[in-house]
GROMACS .gro file of C-alpha atoms in nm:
model
  214
    1MET     CA    1  24.140   1.226  -8.868
    2ASP     CA    2  24.118   1.059  -8.514
    3VAL     CA    3  24.069   0.646  -8.462
    4LYS     CA    4  23.730   0.696  -8.376
    5THR     CA    5  23.639   0.855  -8.656
    6VAL     CA    6  23.807   0.561  -8.908
    7THR     CA    7  23.643   0.278  -8.686
    8ALA     CA    8  23.287   0.467  -8.720
    9ARG     CA    9  23.363   0.440  -9.106
   10ASP     CA   10  23.463   0.137  -9.108
   11GLU     CA   11  23.167  -0.003  -8.934
   12LEU     CA   12  22.939   0.192  -9.170
   13GLN     CA   13  23.121   0.035  -9.478
   14SER     CA   14  23.086  -0.333  -9.347
   15SER     CA   15  22.740  -0.305  -9.260
   16LEU     CA   16  22.606  -0.163  -9.560
   17SER     CA   17  22.519  -0.408  -9.877
   18PRO     CA   18  22.513  -0.386 -10.255
   19SER     CA   19  22.191  -0.188 -10.390
   20VAL     CA   20  21.896  -0.334 -10.465
   21SER     CA   21  21.934  -0.316 -10.840
   22GLU     CA   22  22.195  -0.596 -10.789
   23VAL     CA   23  21.971  -0.810 -10.565
   24THR     CA   24  21.801  -1.117 -10.729
   25PRO     CA   25  21.480  -1.279 -10.627
   26SER     CA   26  21.726  -1.578 -10.509
   27HIS     CA   27  21.885  -1.309 -10.203
   28SER     CA   28  21.827  -1.438  -9.882
   29GLU     CA   29  21.828  -1.102  -9.733
   30ILE     CA   30  21.594  -0.781  -9.739
   31HIS     CA   31  21.706  -0.459  -9.606
   32ILE     CA   32  21.461  -0.232  -9.448
   33LEU     CA   33  21.525   0.139  -9.316
   34ILE     CA   34  21.335   0.272  -9.053
   35GLY     CA   35  21.288   0.666  -9.030
   36VAL     CA   36  21.177   0.763  -8.710
   37THR     CA   37  21.031   1.104  -8.616
   38GLY     CA   38  20.954   1.298  -8.299
   39SER     CA   39  20.623   1.180  -8.223
   40VAL     CA   40  20.544   1.023  -7.888
   41ALA     CA   41  20.464   0.713  -8.096
   42ALA     CA   42  20.857   0.666  -8.115
   43LEU     CA   43  20.789   0.501  -7.795
   44LYS     CA   44  20.681   0.210  -7.983
   45LEU     CA   45  21.011   0.173  -8.177
   46PRO     CA   46  21.158  -0.145  -7.989
   47LEU     CA   47  20.841  -0.321  -8.030
   48LEU     CA   48  20.833  -0.205  -8.373
   49VAL     CA   49  21.204  -0.359  -8.426
   50SER     CA   50  21.139  -0.688  -8.265
   51SER     CA   51  20.807  -0.750  -8.436
   52LEU     CA   52  20.968  -0.683  -8.785
   53GLN     CA   53  21.288  -0.941  -8.679
   54GLN     CA   54  20.991  -1.241  -8.672
   55ILE     CA   55  21.038  -1.194  -9.070
   56PRO     CA   56  21.310  -1.430  -9.151
   57GLY     CA   57  21.637  -1.296  -9.368
   58LEU     CA   58  21.526  -0.939  -9.259
   59LYS     CA   59  21.802  -0.709  -9.133
   60ILE     CA   60  21.717  -0.362  -9.008
   61GLN     CA   61  21.863  -0.010  -8.964
   62ILE     CA   62  21.740   0.289  -8.819
   63VAL     CA   63  21.760   0.645  -8.920
   64SER     CA   64  21.640   0.859  -8.595
   65THR     CA   65  21.542   1.244  -8.600
   66GLU     CA   66  21.728   1.449  -8.292
   67LYS     CA   67  21.367   1.509  -8.149
   68ALA     CA   68  21.272   1.146  -8.160
   69LYS     CA   69  21.540   1.031  -7.930
   70HIS     CA   70  21.330   1.183  -7.658
   71PHE     CA   71  21.096   0.894  -7.662
   72TYR     CA   72  21.308   0.574  -7.676
   73ASN     CA   73  21.603   0.443  -7.456
   74MET     CA   74  21.895   0.367  -7.723
   75GLN     CA   75  21.984   0.058  -7.517
   76ASP     CA   76  21.628  -0.118  -7.603
   77ILE     CA   77  21.776  -0.098  -7.959
   78ALA     CA   78  21.977  -0.377  -8.085
   79VAL     CA   79  22.016  -0.263  -8.439
   80PRO     CA   80  22.230  -0.012  -8.588
   81LEU     CA   81  22.081   0.343  -8.523
   82TYR     CA   82  22.222   0.639  -8.699
   83SER     CA   83  22.114   1.033  -8.650
   84ASP     CA   84  22.270   1.353  -8.773
   85GLN     CA   85  22.588   1.352  -8.602
   86ASP     CA   86  22.663   1.037  -8.802
   87GLU     CA   87  22.648   1.212  -9.120
   88TRP     CA   88  22.936   1.441  -9.042
   89LYS     CA   89  23.127   1.186  -8.805
   90MET     CA   90  23.211   0.945  -9.120
   91TRP     CA   91  23.262   1.222  -9.411
   92ASN     CA   92  23.597   1.414  -9.385
   93MET     CA   93  23.721   1.424  -9.768
   94ARG     CA   94  23.567   1.378 -10.120
   95THR     CA   95  23.662   0.996 -10.149
   96ASP     CA   96  23.446   0.942  -9.797
   97PRO     CA   97  23.077   0.747  -9.824
   98VAL     CA   98  22.800   0.990  -9.789
   99LEU     CA   99  22.595   0.827  -9.528
  100HIS     CA  100  22.227   0.913  -9.656
  101ILE     CA  101  22.327   0.784  -9.990
  102GLU     CA  102  22.501   0.463  -9.867
  103LEU     CA  103  22.191   0.394  -9.643
  104ARG     CA  104  21.940   0.455  -9.961
  105ARG     CA  105  22.180   0.202 -10.146
  106TRP     CA  106  22.153  -0.059  -9.882
  107ALA     CA  107  21.789  -0.045  -9.833
  108HIS     CA  108  21.545  -0.230 -10.000
  109LEU     CA  109  21.233  -0.042  -9.847
  110MET     CA  110  21.201   0.243  -9.605
  111LEU     CA  111  20.947   0.255  -9.329
  112LEU     CA  112  20.899   0.595  -9.175
  113ALA     CA  113  20.748   0.516  -8.810
  114PRO     CA  114  20.617   0.745  -8.656
  115LEU     CA  115  20.621   1.033  -8.925
  116ASP     CA  116  20.543   1.361  -8.734
  117ALA     CA  117  20.356   1.632  -8.840
  118ASN     CA  118  20.686   1.853  -8.873
  119THR     CA  119  20.880   1.592  -9.113
  120LEU     CA  120  20.565   1.496  -9.313
  121GLY     CA  121  20.586   1.917  -9.422
  122LYS     CA  122  20.938   1.889  -9.479
  123ILE     CA  123  20.923   1.583  -9.698
  124SER     CA  124  20.601   1.687  -9.901
  125ASN     CA  125  20.823   2.022  -9.986
  126GLY     CA  126  21.134   1.853 -10.047
  127ILE     CA  127  21.313   1.978  -9.742
  128CYS     CA  128  21.607   1.776  -9.670
  129ASP     CA  129  21.783   1.932  -9.359
  130ASN     CA  130  21.886   1.636  -9.136
  131LEU     CA  131  21.991   1.291  -9.233
  132LEU     CA  132  21.648   1.125  -9.199
  133THR     CA  133  21.503   1.396  -9.475
  134CYS     CA  134  21.805   1.354  -9.687
  135VAL     CA  135  21.769   0.993  -9.710
  136VAL     CA  136  21.410   1.033  -9.851
  137ARG     CA  137  21.494   1.302 -10.107
  138ALA     CA  138  21.750   1.097 -10.245
  139TRP     CA  139  21.528   0.787 -10.225
  140ASP     CA  140  21.489   0.532 -10.508
  141LEU     CA  141  21.140   0.601 -10.642
  142ASN     CA  142  21.128   0.210 -10.773
  143LYS     CA  143  21.186   0.091 -10.443
  144PRO     CA  144  20.873   0.085 -10.169
  145LEU     CA  145  20.866   0.373  -9.912
  146LEU     CA  146  20.539   0.347  -9.621
  147PHE     CA  147  20.493   0.585  -9.417
  148CYS     CA  148  20.287   0.616  -9.105
  149PRO     CA  149  20.148   0.950  -9.002
  150ALA     CA  150  20.116   1.023  -8.608
  151MET     CA  151  20.042   1.367  -8.468
  152ASN     CA  152  19.773   1.531  -8.241
  153THR     CA  153  19.422   1.553  -8.351
  154ALA     CA  154  19.411   1.928  -8.381
  155MET     CA  155  19.745   1.883  -8.614
  156TRP     CA  156  19.556   1.605  -8.809
  157ASN     CA  157  19.260   1.805  -8.874
  158HIS     CA  158  19.461   2.133  -9.008
  159PRO     CA  159  19.386   2.147  -9.412
  160ILE     CA  160  19.746   2.131  -9.493
  161THR     CA  161  19.757   1.814  -9.367
  162GLU     CA  162  19.547   1.610  -9.613
  163GLN     CA  163  19.754   1.816  -9.886
  164GLN     CA  164  20.064   1.668  -9.752
  165ILE     CA  165  19.979   1.329  -9.730
  166SER     CA  166  19.821   1.378 -10.089
  167GLN     CA  167  20.155   1.468 -10.185
  168LEU     CA  168  20.342   1.186 -10.048
  169CYS     CA  169  20.117   0.950 -10.224
  170HIS     CA  170  20.156   1.120 -10.566
  171PHE     CA  171  20.551   1.055 -10.513
  172GLY     CA  172  20.458   0.662 -10.484
  173TYR     CA  173  20.480   0.651 -10.129
  174THR     CA  174  20.229   0.408  -9.934
  175GLU     CA  175  20.040   0.549  -9.625
  176ILE     CA  176  19.962   0.327  -9.341
  177PRO     CA  177  19.641   0.530  -9.232
  178CYS     CA  178  19.675   0.676  -8.866
  179ILE     CA  179  19.382   0.543  -8.618
  180SER     CA  180  19.137   0.702  -8.405
  181LYS     CA  181  19.199   0.653  -8.011
  182ARG     CA  182  19.268   0.837  -7.715
  183LEU     CA  183  19.589   1.016  -7.726
  184VAL     CA  184  19.875   1.049  -7.472
  185CYS     CA  185  19.811   1.452  -7.445
  186GLY     CA  186  19.458   1.322  -7.339
  187ASP     CA  187  19.271   1.416  -7.666
  188GLU     CA  188  19.050   1.178  -7.864
  189GLY     CA  189  19.048   1.133  -8.227
  190LEU     CA  190  19.238   1.075  -8.552
  191GLY     CA  191  19.615   1.087  -8.560
  192ALA     CA  192  19.737   0.799  -8.343
  193MET     CA  193  19.982   0.580  -8.532
  194ALA     CA  194  19.887   0.245  -8.677
  195GLU     CA  195  19.933  -0.038  -8.447
  196VAL     CA  196  20.237  -0.214  -8.530
  197SER     CA  197  20.054  -0.541  -8.591
  198THR     CA  198  19.915  -0.339  -8.868
  199ILE     CA  199  20.224  -0.239  -8.981
  200LEU     CA  200  20.394  -0.564  -8.973
  201LYS     CA  201  20.115  -0.695  -9.188
  202LYS     CA  202  20.159  -0.418  -9.438
  203VAL     CA  203  20.523  -0.486  -9.466
  204LYS     CA  204  20.498  -0.827  -9.516
  205GLU     CA  205  20.236  -0.752  -9.796
  206VAL     CA  206  20.467  -0.527  -9.974
  207LEU     CA  207  20.770  -0.753  -9.917
  208GLU     CA  208  20.561  -1.024 -10.092
  209ASN     CA  209  20.444  -0.819 -10.373
  210GLN     CA  210  20.723  -0.597 -10.470
  211LEU     CA  211  21.026  -0.758 -10.341
  212LEU     CA  212  20.962  -1.147 -10.440
  213ALA     CA  213  21.057  -1.222 -10.055
  214LEU     CA  214  20.913  -1.477  -9.788
   0.00000   0.00000   0.00000
């Protein structure tokens, strides 16, 4: 095992906190895990992070799919960000922490923003073939998970989309509905991710109602 791998593991273990079951109402920190997928709406990730950071006592970490990385600049992200390669960097033997399990323990709330059509299909069918979908598959259903669909209007209008959204809601997840606007591709209609201000408002509402925070 090389020095870089040991350092990465140590940093992970120092950044992750006790599970939500150990958090009491007097706790001053709330942990949000943002999952970002390969929609052009991932361009808004820096704005989403900075907006959420307005909430006092909030700590943020991010899980990104590889495709999502095409849409934002890593240098604009000032919080810990993990992707598929980190899962295996930090695990070499049976006693090592498993990243997707440690992240789901650390987080009090998960926010999928944006949730693209591909990852929506995976999650609704229980597929877990990358770090983000493994976190979701292992997610504690007693903790809130919010999702913000984002896709082309033609994808949104496909009959399977409604079924998949309904399946996620059946799991107990909360939809922050997409909106209608002119998309980057030039089409106009439903499919755009909710505005960051709307997402922020919903997160605050869930924190106040479910996590006794703020």
